Structures are given as C-alpha cells and as structure tokens.
Coordinates of C-alpha atoms in Angstrom, one line a residue:
Chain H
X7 CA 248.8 182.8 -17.4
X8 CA 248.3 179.4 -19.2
X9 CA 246.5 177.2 -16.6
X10 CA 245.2 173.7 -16.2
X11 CA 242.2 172.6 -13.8
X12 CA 240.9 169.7 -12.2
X13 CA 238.0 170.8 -10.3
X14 CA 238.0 167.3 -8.0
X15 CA 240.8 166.0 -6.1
X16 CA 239.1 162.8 -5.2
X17 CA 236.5 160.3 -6.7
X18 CA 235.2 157.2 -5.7
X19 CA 233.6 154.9 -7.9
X20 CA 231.8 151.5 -8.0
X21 CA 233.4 149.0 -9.8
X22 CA 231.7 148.6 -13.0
X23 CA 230.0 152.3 -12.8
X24 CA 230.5 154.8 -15.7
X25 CA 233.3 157.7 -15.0
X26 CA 234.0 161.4 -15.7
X27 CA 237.4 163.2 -14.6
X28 CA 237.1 166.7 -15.4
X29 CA 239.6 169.1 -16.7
X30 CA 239.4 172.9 -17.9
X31 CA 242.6 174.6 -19.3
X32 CA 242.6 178.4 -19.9
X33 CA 245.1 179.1 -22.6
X34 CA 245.6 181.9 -25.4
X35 CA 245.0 179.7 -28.0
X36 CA 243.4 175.9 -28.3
X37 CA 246.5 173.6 -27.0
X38 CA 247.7 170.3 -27.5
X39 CA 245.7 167.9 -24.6
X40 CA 246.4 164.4 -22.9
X41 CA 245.5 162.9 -19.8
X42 CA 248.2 160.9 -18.3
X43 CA 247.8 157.9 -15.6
X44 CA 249.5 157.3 -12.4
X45 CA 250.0 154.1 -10.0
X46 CA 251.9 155.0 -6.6
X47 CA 255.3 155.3 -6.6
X48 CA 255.3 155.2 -10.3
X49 CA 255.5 157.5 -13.6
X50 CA 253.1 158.7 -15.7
X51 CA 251.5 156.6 -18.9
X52 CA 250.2 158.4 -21.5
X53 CA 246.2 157.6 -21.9
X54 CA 245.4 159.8 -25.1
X55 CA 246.1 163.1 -26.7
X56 CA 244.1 165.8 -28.7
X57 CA 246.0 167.7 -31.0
X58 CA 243.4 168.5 -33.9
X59 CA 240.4 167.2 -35.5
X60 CA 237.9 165.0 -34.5
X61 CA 237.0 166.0 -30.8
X62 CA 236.3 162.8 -29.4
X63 CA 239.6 160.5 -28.5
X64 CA 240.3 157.4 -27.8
X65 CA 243.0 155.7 -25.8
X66 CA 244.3 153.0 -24.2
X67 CA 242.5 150.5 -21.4
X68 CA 239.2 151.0 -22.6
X69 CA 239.3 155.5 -22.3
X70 CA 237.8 158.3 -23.9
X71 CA 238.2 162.1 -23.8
X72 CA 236.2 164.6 -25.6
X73 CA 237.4 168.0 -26.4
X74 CA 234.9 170.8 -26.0
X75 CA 236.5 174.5 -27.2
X76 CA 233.4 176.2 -26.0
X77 CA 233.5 174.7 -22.4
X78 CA 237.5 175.2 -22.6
X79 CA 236.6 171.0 -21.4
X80 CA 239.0 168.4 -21.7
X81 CA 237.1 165.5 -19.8
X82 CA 238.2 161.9 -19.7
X83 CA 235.3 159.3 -20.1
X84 CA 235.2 155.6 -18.9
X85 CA 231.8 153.5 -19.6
X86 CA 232.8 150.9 -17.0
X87 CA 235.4 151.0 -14.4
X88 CA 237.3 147.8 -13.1
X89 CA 239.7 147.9 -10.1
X90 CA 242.7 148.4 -12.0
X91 CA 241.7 151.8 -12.8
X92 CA 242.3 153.1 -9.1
X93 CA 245.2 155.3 -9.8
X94 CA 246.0 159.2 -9.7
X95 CA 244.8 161.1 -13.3
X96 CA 246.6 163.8 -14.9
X97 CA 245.1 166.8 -17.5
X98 CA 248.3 167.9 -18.8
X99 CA 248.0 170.9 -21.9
X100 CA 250.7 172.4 -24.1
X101 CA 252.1 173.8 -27.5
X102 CA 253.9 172.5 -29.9
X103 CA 256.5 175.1 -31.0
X104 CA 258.0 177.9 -28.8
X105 CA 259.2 176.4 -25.3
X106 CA 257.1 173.2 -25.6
X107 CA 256.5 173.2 -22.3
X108 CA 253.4 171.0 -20.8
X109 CA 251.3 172.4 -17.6
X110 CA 249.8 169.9 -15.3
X111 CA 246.5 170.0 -13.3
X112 CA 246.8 169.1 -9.3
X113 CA 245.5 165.5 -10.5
X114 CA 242.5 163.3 -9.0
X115 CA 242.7 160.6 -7.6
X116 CA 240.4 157.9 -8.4
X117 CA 239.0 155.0 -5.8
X118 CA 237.1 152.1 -6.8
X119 CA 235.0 150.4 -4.6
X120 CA 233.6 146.7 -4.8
Chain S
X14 CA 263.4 147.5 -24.6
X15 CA 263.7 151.4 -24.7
X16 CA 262.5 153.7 -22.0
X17 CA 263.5 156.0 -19.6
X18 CA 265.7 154.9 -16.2
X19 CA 265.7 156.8 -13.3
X20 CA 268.1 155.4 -10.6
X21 CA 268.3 155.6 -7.4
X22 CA 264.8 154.8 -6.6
X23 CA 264.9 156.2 -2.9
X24 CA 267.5 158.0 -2.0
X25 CA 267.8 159.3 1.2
X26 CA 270.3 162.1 2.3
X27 CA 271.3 164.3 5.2
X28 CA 270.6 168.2 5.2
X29 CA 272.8 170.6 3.8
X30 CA 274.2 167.8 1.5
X31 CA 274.1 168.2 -2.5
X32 CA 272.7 165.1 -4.3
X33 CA 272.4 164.0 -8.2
X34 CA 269.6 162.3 -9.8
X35 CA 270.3 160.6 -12.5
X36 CA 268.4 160.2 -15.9
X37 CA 269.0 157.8 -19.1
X38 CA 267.3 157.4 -21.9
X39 CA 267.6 155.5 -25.0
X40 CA 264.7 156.6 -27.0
X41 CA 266.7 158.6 -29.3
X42 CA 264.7 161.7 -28.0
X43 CA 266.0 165.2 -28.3
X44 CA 264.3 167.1 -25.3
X45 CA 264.3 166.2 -22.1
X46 CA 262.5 167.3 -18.5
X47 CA 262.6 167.3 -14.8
X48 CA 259.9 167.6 -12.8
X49 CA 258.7 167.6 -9.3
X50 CA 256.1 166.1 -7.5
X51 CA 254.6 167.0 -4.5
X52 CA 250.9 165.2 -3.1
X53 CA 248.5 167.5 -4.2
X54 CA 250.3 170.3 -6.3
X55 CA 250.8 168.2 -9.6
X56 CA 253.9 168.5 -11.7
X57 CA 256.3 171.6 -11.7
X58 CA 258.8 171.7 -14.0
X59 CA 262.2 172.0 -12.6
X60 CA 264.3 172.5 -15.7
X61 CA 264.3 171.0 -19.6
X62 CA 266.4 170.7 -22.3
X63 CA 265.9 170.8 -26.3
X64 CA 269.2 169.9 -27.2
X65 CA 273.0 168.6 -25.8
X66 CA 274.6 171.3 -24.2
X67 CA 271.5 173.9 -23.8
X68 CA 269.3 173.8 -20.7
X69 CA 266.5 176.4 -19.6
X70 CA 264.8 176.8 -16.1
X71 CA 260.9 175.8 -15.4
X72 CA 259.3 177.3 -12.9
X73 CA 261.0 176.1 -9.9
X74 CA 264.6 175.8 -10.5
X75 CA 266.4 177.8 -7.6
X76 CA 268.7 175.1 -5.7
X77 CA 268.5 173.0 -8.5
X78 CA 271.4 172.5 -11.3
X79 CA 271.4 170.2 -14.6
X80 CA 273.4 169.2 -17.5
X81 CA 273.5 167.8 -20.8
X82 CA 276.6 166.6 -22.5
X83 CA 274.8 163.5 -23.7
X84 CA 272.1 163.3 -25.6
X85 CA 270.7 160.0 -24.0
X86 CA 271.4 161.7 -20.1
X87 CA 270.0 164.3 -18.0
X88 CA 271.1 164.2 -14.2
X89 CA 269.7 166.8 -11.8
X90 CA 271.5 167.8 -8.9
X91 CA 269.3 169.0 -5.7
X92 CA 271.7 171.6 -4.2
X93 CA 271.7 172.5 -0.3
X94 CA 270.0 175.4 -1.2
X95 CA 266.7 173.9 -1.8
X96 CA 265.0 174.8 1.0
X97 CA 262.5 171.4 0.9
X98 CA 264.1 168.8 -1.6
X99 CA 262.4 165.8 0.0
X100 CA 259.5 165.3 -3.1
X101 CA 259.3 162.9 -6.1
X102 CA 260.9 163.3 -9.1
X103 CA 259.8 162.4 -12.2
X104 CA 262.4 163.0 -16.0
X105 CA 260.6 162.7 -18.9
X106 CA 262.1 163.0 -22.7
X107 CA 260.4 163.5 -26.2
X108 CA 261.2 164.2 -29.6
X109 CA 261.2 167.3 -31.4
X110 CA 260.1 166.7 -34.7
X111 CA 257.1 169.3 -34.8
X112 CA 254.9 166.5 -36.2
X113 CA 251.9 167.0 -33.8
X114 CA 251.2 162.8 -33.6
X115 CA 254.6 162.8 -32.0
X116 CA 254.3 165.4 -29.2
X117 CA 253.9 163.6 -25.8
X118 CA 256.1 163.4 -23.1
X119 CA 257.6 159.6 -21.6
X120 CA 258.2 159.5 -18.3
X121 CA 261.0 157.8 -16.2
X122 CA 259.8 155.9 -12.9
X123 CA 260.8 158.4 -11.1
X124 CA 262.8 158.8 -7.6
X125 CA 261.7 159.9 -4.5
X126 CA 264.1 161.8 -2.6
X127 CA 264.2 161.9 1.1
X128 CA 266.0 164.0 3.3
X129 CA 266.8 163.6 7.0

C-alpha cells in the first residue's frame, strides 16, 4: 500500500538554527512530492513540489526540499528558522493520472524557541 | 481574489443530527476533495470529485454523503451514522489538466465540527 512517513511528530528549534523535517514515501513508482504548511485552525499552503528533474527544490518563505530516490527521502530543509515558522508540516505524495489521489504523512509539528 | 471558502467555521451540533458543510470555489478547478483531520493522524480523504455530477469515496467515507451539481461547489454532509464526526475538515480543489507544473492541491480554511 502507497504510504507516506514522517518519522518525528515533534521538533523544537532555536530561532535562527538550521532545520530538517523528514519524510519517506513507499510507493510503486517515483510520485509527485510537496510539503504543505499549517498554522492552527487554518488550511494547508503549499511550500514546494517535486514532480521531475532537478532533485533539489525550492519554495516559498525561504525552503528547500531535496528528493533522494535511493533513500525513498523527501526532506524539507530551512538554513535559518524565524518564529514565524512554528507551524504543523505536511509530506504529502501522489500521481498524476489514475485517481489522483494525494496521501499525507501524520505531520510534525515544529516549535521555535527564543 | 479567488480561493476556496469553507463556511461555517465552527459548527457545533447535537448527536444523532445530520449536518452539511459547505464548499465554494471560484478557481475554475475541475476536481475537488474532502478531507478530515484529526491531531495526530494527518489527512484522510473523505471523498473527491473529478467532474460535476461524479463523486468517488476515499478512504473513510461511511456516514458521510457529497454532491456536485456545480462545478464551483462541493458540500459534505456528516450523517448520524458517523460514529465520531467531531474533527476538522479541510476541501481542497485542483485542476485536471495533466500538466505536472499544475498538480497541487488548494485548500479551503477549513471547519471544525463539534458535536455535543
């Protein structure tokens, strides 16, 4: 069954510290990958996507993610975090064709500390 | 602007009574979703639809219905036969062109459902 992981349910960080949210799919074939970004009581904004190519992604407020078939890897980078990052993070993975569903990992959610 | 709306907000509702969630969009998106959240289990996909007047079932649609007459509206209805309905929900739409820079999901901001 097509899965999506995210090892750690919680991660505290220093403001200003690098960041790593991990994520692992297990799927027949290489899918289409984002990580999406949550604030309480709110929906989900799209932070980047990997569909093809270059393995290394950019996206919005300052993220990363690098794509790493080998490792089945999807993690999402951040050099340096500010206190606006504090939010839940979601691995998502799907195709595009067929039923075009996505599957979701459990999320982490991220804490920043002074 | 366009977006998704998801109204009410909170909604809160006695047990054993049926209530509907509304959905709009006006991002001229084909498919739509449903989802539901619940703290630590991630998204679960309640039902979708590709098209006006076709719906299938995710992977936790029993006491749930849907439909779609419009193509800008999606409403979900939480039947008394969902055994625990109080969770967040979350609709999301996106377009169906098969052009791979266009496949993402946009969510709604969502409702949380409470029931007494």
């Amino acid at each position: 069954a097509q899965s999506v992981t995210q090892p750690d349910i919680h991660i505290t960080v220093s403001e200003g510290a690098s960041l790593e949210l991990r994520c692992n799919y297990s799927y027949g074939a290489t899918p289409y990958l984002f990580w999406y970004v949550q604030s309480p009581g709110q929906g989900l904004q799209l932070l980047l996507k990997y569909f093809s190519g270059d393995t290394l992604v950019q996206g919005i407020k300052g993220f990363e993610a690098e794509f790493k078939r080998s490792q089945s890897s999807f993690n999402l980078r951040k050099p340096s975090v500010h206190w606006s990052d504090a939010a839940e993070y979601f691995c998502a993975a799907g195709y595009n064709f067929g039923n075009e569903k996505l599957t979701f990992g459990t999320g982490t959610r991220l804490t920043i500390i002074p | 602007d366009g977006g998704i709306t998801q109204s009410p907000k909170y909604l809160f509702r006695k047990e054993g009574q049926n209530v509907t969630l509304s959905c709009e969009q006006n991002l001229n998106h084909d498919a739509m979703y449903w989802y539901r959240q619940d703290p630590g289990q991630g998204l679960r996909l309640i039902y979708y639809s590709q098209i006006v007047n076709d719906f299938q079932k995710g992977d936790i649609a029993e006491g749930y219905s849907v439909s779609r007459e419009k193509k800008e509206s999606f409403p979900l209805t939480v039947t008394s036969a969902q055994k625990n309905p109080t969770a967040f929900y979350l609709c999301a739409s996106r377009v169906t062109s098969g052009r791979e820079w266009e496949y993402e999901q946009f969510f709604g901001p969502g409702t949380r459902l409470t029931v007494l």
